[in-house]
mmCIF file with all atom_site columns, C-alpha atoms in Angstrom:
data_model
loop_
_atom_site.group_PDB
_atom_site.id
_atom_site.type_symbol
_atom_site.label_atom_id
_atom_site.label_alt_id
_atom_site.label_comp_id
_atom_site.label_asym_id
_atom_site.label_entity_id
_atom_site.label_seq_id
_atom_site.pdbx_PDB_ins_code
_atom_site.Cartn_x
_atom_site.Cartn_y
_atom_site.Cartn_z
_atom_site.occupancy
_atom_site.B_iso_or_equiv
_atom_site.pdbx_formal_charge
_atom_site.auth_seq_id
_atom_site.auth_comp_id
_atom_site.auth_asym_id
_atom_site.auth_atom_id
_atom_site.pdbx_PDB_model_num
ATOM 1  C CA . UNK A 1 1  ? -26.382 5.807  -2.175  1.00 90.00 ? 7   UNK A CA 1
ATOM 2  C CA . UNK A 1 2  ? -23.621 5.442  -0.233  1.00 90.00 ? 8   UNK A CA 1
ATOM 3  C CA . UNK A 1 3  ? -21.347 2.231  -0.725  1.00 91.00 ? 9   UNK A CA 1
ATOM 4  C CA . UNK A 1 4  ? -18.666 1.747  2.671   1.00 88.00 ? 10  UNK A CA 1
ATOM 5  C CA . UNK A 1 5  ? -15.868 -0.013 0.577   1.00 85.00 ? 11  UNK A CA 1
ATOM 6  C CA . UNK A 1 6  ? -13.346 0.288  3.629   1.00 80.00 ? 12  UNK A CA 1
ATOM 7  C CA . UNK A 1 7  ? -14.456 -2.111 6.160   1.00 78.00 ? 13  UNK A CA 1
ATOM 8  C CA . UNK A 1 8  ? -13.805 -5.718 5.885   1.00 76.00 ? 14  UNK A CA 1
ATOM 9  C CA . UNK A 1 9  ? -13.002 -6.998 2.744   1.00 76.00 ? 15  UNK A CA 1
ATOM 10 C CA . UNK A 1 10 ? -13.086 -5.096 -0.857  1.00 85.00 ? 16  UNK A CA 1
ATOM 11 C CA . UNK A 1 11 ? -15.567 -5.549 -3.257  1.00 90.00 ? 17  UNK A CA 1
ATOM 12 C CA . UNK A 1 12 ? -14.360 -6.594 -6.618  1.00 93.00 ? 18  UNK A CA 1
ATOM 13 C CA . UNK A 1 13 ? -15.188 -4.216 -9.177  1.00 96.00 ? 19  UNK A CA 1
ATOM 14 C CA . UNK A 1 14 ? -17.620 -6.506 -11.143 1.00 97.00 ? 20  UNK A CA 1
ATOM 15 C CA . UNK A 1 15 ? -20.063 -6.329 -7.560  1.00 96.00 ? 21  UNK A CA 1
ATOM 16 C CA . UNK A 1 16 ? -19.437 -2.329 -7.698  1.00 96.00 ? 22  UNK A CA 1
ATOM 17 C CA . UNK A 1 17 ? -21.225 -2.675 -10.944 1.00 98.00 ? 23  UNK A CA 1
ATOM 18 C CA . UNK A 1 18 ? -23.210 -4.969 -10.324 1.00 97.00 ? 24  UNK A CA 1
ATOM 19 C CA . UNK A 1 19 ? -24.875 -2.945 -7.368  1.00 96.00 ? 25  UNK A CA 1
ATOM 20 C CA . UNK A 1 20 ? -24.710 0.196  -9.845  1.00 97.00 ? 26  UNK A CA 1
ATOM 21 C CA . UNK A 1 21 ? -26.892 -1.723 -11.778 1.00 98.00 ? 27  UNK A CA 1
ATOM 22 C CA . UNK A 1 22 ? -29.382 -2.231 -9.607  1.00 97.00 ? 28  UNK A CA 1
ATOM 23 C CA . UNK A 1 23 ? -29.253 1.148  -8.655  1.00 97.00 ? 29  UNK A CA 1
ATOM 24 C CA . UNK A 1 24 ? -29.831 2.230  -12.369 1.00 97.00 ? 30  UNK A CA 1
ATOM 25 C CA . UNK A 1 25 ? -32.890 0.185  -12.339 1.00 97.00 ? 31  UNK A CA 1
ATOM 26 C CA . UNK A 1 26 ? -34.142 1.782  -9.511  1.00 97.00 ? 32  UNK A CA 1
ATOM 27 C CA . UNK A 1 27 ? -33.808 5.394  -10.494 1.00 97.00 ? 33  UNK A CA 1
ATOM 28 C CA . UNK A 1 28 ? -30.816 6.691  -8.234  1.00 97.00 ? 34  UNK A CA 1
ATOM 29 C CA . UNK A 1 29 ? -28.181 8.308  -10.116 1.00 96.00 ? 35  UNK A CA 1
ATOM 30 C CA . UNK A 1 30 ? -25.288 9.340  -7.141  1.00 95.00 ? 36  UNK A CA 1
ATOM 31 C CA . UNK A 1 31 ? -23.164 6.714  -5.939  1.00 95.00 ? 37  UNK A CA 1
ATOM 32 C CA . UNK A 1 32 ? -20.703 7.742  -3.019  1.00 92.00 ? 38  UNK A CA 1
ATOM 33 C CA . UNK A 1 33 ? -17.685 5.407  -2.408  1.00 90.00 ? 39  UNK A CA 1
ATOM 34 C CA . UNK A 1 34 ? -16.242 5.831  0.541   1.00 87.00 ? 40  UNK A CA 1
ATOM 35 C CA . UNK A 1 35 ? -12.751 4.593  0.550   1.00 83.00 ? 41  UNK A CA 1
ATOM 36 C CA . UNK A 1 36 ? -10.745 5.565  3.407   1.00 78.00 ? 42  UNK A CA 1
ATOM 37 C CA . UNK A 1 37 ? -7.480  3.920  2.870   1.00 75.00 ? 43  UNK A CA 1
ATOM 38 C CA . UNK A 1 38 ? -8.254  1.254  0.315   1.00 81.00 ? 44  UNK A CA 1
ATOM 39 C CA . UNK A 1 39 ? -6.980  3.515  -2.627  1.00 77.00 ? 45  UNK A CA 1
ATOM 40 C CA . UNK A 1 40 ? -3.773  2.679  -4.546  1.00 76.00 ? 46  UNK A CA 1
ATOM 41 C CA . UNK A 1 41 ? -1.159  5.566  -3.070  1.00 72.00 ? 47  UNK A CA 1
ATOM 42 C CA . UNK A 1 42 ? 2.366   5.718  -4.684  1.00 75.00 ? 48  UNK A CA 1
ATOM 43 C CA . UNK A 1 43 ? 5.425   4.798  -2.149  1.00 76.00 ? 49  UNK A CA 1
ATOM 44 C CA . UNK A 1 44 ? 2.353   3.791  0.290   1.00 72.00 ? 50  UNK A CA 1
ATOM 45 C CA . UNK A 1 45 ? 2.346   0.149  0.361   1.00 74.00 ? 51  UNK A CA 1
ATOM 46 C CA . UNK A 1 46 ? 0.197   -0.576 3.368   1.00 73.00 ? 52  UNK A CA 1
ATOM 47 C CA . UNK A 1 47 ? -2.919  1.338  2.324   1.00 71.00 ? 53  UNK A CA 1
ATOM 48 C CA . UNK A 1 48 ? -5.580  -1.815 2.033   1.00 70.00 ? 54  UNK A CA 1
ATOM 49 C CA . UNK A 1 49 ? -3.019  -3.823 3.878   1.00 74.00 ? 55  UNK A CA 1
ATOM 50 C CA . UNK A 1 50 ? -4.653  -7.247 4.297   1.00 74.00 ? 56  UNK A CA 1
ATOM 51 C CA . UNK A 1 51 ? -7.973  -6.007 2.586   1.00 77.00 ? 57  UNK A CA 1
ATOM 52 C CA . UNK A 1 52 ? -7.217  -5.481 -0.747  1.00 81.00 ? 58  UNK A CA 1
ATOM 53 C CA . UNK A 1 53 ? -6.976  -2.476 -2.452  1.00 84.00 ? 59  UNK A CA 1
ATOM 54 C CA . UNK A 1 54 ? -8.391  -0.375 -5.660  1.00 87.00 ? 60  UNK A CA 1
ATOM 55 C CA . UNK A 1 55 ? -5.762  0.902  -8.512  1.00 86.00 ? 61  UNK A CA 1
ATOM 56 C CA . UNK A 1 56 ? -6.468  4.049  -10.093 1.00 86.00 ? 62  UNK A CA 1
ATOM 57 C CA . UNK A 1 57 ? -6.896  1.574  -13.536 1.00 92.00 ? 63  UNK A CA 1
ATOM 58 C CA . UNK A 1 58 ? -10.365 -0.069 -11.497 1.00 93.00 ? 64  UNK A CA 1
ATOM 59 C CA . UNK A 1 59 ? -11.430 3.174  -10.012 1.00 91.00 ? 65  UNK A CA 1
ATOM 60 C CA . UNK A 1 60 ? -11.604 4.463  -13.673 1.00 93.00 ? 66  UNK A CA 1
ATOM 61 C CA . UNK A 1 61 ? -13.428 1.690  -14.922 1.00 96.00 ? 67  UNK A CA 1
ATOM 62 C CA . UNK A 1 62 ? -15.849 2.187  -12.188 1.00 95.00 ? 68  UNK A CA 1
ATOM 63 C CA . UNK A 1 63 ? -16.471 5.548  -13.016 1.00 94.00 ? 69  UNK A CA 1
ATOM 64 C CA . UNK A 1 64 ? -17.183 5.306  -16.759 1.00 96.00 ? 70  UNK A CA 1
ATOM 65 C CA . UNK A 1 65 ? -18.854 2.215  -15.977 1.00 97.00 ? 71  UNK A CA 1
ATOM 66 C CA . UNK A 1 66 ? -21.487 4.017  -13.814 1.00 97.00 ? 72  UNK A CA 1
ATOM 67 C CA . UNK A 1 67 ? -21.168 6.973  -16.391 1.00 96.00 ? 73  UNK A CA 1
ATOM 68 C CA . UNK A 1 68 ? -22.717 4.648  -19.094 1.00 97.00 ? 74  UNK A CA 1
ATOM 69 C CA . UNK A 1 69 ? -25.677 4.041  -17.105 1.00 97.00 ? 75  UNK A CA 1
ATOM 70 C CA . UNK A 1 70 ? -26.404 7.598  -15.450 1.00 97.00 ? 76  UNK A CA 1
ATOM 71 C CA . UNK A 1 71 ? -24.760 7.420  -12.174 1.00 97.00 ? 77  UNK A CA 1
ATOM 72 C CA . UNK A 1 72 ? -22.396 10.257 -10.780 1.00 95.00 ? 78  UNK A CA 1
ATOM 73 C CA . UNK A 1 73 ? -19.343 8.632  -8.596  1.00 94.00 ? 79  UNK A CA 1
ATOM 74 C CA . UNK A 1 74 ? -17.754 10.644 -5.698  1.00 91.00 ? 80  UNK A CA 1
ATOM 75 C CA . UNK A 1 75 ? -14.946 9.374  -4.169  1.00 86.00 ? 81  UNK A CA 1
ATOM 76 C CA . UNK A 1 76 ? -14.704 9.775  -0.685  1.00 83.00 ? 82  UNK A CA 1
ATOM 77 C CA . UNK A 1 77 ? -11.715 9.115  1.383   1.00 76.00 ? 83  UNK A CA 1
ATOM 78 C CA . UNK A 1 78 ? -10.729 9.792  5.196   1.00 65.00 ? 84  UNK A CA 1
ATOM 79 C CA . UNK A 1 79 ? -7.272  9.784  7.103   1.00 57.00 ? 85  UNK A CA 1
ATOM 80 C CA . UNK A 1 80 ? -6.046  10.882 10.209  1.00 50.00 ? 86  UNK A CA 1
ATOM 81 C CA . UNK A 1 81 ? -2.998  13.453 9.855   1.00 48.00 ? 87  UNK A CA 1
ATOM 82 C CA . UNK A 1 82 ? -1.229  13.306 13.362  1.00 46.00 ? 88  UNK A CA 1
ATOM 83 C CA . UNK A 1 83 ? 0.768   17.059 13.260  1.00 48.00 ? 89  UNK A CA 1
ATOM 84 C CA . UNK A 1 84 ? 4.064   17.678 14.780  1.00 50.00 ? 90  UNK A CA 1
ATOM 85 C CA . UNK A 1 85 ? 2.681   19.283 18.167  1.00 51.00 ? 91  UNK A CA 1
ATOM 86 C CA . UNK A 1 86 ? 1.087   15.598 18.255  1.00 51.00 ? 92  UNK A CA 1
ATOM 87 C CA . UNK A 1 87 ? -2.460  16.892 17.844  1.00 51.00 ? 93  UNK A CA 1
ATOM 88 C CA . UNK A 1 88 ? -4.932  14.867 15.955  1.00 46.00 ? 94  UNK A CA 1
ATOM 89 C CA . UNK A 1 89 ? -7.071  15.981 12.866  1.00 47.00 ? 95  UNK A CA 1
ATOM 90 C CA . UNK A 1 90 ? -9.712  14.273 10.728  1.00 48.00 ? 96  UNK A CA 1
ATOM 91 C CA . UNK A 1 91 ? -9.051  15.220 6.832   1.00 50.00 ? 97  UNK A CA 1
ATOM 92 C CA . UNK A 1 92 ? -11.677 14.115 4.824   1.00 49.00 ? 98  UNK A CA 1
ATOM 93 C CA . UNK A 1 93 ? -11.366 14.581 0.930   1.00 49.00 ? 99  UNK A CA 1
ATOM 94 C CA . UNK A 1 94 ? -12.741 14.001 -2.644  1.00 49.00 ? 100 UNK A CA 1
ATOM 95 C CA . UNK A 1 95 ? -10.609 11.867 -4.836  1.00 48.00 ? 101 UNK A CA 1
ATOM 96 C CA . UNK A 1 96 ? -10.388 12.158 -8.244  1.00 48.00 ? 102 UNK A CA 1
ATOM 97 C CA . UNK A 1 97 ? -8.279  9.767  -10.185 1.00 45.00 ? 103 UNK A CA 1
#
């Protein structure tokens, strides 16, 4: 299952879990986060700017939350890297805190 925390507003981390739950109780045992830039980034104060934001503290407590009950977490995140010839290029990663 795939969870789009980037658009609109965050979900706390209580309705993460609460949604892992259900999951749980279903049987599915991957849950992808996609984050784009809603990820707490050292000396990058506008990531989640206006939307709220996850800390590497509640992105841990996700993850052995969902641990507990049998569910994997991957961390997906996105960004646009602009180069200095000004070409464009879509990075897409796996974070790990």
């Amino acid at each position: 299952m795939m969870l789009d925390l980037s658009r609109n507003g965050v979900m706390t981390v209580e309705a993460v879990k609460k949604y892992a739950d259900m999951m749980a109780l279903m049987g599915l045992n991957q849950l992808y986060l996609y984050l784009e830039d809603i990820c707490e980034i050292e000396d990058h104060p506008y990531f989640g700017y206006m939307r709220g934001r996850y800390t590497e503290a509640e992105l841990k407590e996700i993850d052995e939350y969902c641990e507990s009950i049998g569910i994997e977490v991957i961390h997906i995140t996105c960004g646009i890297v602009v180069a200095a010839s000004g070409q464009t290029a879509l990075v897409l990663g796996n974070l790990q805190p």
